[in-house]
CSV table of C-alpha atoms in Angstrom, one decimal:
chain,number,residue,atom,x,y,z
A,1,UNK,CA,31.2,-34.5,-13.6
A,2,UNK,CA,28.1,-34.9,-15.6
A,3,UNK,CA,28.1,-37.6,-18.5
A,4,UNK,CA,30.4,-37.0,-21.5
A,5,UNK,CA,28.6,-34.9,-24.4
A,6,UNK,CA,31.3,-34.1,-26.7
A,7,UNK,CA,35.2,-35.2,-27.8
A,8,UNK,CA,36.4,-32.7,-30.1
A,9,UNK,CA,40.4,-33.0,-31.6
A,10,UNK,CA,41.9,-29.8,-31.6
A,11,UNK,CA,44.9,-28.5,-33.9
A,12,UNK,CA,47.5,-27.2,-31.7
A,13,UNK,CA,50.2,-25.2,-33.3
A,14,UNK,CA,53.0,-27.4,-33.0
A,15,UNK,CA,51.1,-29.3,-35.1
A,16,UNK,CA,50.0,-31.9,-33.1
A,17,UNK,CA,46.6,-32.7,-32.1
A,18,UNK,CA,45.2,-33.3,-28.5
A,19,UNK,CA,41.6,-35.1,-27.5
A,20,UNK,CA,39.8,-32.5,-25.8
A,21,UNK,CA,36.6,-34.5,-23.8
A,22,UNK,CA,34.0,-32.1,-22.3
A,23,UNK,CA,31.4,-32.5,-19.6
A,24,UNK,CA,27.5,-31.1,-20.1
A,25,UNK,CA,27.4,-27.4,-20.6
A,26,UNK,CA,26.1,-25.6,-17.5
A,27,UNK,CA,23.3,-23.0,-17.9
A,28,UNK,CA,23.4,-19.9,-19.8
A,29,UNK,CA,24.2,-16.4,-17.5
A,30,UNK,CA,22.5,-13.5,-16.7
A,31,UNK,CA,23.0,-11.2,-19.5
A,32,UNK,CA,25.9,-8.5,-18.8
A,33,UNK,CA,23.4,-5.8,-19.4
A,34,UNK,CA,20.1,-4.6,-17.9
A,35,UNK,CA,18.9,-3.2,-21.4
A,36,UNK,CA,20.0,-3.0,-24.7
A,37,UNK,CA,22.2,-5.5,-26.2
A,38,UNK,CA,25.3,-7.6,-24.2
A,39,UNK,CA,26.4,-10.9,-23.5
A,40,UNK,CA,26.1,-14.2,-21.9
A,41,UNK,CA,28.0,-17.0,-21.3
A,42,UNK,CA,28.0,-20.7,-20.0
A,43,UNK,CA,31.0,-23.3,-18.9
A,44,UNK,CA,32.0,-27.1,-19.1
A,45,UNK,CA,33.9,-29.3,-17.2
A,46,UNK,CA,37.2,-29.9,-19.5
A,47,UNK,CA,37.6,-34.1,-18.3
A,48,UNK,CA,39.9,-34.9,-20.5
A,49,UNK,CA,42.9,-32.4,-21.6
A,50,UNK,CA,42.6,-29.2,-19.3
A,51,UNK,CA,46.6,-28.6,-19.6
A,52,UNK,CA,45.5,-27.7,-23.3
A,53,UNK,CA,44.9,-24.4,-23.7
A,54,UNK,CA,43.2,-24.8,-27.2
A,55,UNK,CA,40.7,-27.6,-24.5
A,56,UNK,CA,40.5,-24.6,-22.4
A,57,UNK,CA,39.0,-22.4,-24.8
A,58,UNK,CA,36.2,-25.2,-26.4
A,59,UNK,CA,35.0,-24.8,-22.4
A,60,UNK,CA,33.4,-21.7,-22.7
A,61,UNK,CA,30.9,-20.2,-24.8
A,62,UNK,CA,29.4,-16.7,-25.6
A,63,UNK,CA,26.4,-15.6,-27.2
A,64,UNK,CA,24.8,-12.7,-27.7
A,65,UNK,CA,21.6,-11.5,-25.4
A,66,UNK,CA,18.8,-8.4,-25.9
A,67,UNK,CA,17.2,-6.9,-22.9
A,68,UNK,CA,15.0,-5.0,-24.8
A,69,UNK,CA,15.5,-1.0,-25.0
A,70,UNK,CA,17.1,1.1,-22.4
A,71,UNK,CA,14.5,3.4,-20.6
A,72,UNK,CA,13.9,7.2,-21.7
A,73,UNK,CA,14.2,9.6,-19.6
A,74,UNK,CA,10.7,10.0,-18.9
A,75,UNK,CA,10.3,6.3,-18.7
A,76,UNK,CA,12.3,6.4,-15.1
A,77,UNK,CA,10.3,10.2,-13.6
A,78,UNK,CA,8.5,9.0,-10.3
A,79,UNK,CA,5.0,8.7,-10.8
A,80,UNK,CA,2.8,8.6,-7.5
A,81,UNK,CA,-0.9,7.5,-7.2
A,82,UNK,CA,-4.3,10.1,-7.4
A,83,UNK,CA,-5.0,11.7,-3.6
A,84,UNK,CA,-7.4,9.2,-1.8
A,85,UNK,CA,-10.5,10.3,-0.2
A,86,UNK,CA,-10.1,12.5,3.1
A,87,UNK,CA,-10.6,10.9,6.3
A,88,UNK,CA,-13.5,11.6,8.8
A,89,UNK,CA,-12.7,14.9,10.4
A,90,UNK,CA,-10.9,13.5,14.1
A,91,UNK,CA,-12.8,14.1,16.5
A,92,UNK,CA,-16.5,13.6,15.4
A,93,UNK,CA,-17.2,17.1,17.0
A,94,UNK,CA,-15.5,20.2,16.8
A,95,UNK,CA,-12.1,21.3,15.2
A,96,UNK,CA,-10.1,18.4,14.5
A,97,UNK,CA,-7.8,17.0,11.4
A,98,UNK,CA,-8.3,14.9,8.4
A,99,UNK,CA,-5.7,13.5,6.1
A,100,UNK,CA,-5.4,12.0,3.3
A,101,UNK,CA,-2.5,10.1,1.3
A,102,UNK,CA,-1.2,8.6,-2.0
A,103,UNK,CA,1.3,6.3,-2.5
A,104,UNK,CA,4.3,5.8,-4.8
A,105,UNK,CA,3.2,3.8,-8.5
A,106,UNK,CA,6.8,4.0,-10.3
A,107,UNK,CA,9.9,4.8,-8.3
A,108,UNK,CA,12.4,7.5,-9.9
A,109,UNK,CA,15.5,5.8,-11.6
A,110,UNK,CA,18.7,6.8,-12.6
A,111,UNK,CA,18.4,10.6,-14.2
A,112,UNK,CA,14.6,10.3,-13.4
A,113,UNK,CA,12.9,13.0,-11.8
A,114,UNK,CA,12.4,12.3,-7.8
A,115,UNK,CA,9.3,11.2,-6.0
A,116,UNK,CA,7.8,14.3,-4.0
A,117,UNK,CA,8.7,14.9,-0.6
A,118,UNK,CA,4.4,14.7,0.3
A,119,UNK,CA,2.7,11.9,0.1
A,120,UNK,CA,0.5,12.8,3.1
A,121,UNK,CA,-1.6,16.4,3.1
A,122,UNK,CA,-3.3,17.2,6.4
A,123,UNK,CA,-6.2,19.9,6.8
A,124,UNK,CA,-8.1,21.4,9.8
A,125,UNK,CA,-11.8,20.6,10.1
A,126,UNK,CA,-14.6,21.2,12.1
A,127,UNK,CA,-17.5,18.9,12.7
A,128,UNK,CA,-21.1,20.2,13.9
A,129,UNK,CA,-21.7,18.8,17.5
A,130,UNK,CA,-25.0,17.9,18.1
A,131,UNK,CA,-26.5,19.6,21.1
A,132,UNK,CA,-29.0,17.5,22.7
A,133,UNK,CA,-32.3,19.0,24.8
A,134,UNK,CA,-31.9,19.6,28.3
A,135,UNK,CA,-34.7,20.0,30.5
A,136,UNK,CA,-35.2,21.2,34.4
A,137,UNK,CA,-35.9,18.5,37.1
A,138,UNK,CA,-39.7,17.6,37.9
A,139,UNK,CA,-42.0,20.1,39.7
A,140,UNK,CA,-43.2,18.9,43.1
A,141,UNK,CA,-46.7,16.9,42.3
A,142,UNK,CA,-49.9,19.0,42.2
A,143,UNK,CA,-52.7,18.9,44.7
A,144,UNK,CA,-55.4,16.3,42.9
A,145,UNK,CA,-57.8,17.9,40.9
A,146,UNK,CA,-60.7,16.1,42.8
A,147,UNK,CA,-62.0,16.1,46.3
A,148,UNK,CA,-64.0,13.0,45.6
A,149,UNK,CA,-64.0,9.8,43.1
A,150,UNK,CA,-60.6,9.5,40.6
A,151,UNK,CA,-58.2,12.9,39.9
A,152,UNK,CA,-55.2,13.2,38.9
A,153,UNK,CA,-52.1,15.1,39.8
A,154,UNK,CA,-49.5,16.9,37.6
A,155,UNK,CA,-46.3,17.5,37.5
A,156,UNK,CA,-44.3,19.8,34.7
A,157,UNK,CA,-40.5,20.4,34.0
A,158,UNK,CA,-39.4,23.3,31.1
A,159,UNK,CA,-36.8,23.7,28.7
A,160,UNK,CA,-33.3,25.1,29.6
A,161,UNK,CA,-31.9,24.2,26.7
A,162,UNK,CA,-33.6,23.6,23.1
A,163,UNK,CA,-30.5,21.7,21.8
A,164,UNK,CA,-29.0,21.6,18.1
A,165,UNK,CA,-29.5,18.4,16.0
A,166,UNK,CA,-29.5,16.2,19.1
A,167,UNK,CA,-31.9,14.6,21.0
A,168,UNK,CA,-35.6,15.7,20.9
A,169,UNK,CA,-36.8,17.1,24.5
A,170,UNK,CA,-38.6,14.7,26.3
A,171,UNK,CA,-42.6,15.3,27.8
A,172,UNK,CA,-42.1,18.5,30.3
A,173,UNK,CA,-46.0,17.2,31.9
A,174,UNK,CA,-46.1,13.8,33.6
A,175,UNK,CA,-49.8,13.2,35.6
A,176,UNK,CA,-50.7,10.3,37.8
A,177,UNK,CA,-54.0,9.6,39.1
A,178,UNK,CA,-54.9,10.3,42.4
């Protein structure tokens, strides 16, 4: 037991009296209610006359305790975050998905009304896809353009395909000298 705090003498109704000696008080408890008003209550050690009963009762103590107000009903509804942004559209081109999500703030309690079933909303998309240039293979060289001293000879390739947003078409003449 924890050091001796308090002797009290206690009437009992026979008329005698009876030493009562007590160890520290223990801590206070949880309150008996989650809001509102209720009660709490701590315990000592009796050391010294626990076949009393009048002992028995100077080992516990009550006192009142305030949780503060009891919710309203609107103070327990479900409340659930703003949408976030949408994703990228998956894949980068073509028809794909995007999503996006929110996310519960304030569960639903007792009475409340209940978090929706959605917290996730998924749409169709479709991305441009970027068409590059495609071009035909290489001509066979020219003949050179000289008979004597420095020519050159060319070779050309054309378009097949002009492409959409992608990558620019590449020279269709290459010469070398000859």
């Amino acid at each position: 037991p924890s050091v001796q705090k308090d002797t009290i003498m206690v009437q009992v109704p026979a008329g005698d009296r009876v030493q009562c000696l007590f160890a520290d008080w223990g801590s206070w408890s949880d309150c008996s209610v989650t809001c509102s008003s209720g009660f709490q209550s701590r315990t000592r050690e009796i050391i010294k006359g626990a076949d009393s009963r009048a002992c028995r009762s100077g080992a516990v103590a009550q006192q009142q305790c305030s949780m503060g107000a009891c919710p309203k009903p609107g103070d327990i509804d479900c409340r659930v975050s703003d949408w976030g942004r949408w994703t990228r559209c998956s894949p980068s081109c073509g028809f794909g998905m995007k999503n996006r999500t929110r996310t519960v703030e304030n569960p639903a309690g007792p009475g409340g009304t209940p978090c929706p079933d959605r917290l996730q909303q998924i749409e169709d998309c479709f991305t441009h896809c970027a068409i590059d240039c495609k071009v035909s293979g290489w001509s066979d060289w020219s003949d050179c353009s000289a008979t004597c001293d420095k020519g050159i000879r060319i070779r050309k390739r054309h378009v097949t395909d002009r492409g959409d947003g992608g990558r620019k078409c590449p020279a269709l003449q290459d010469t070398k000298d000859c």
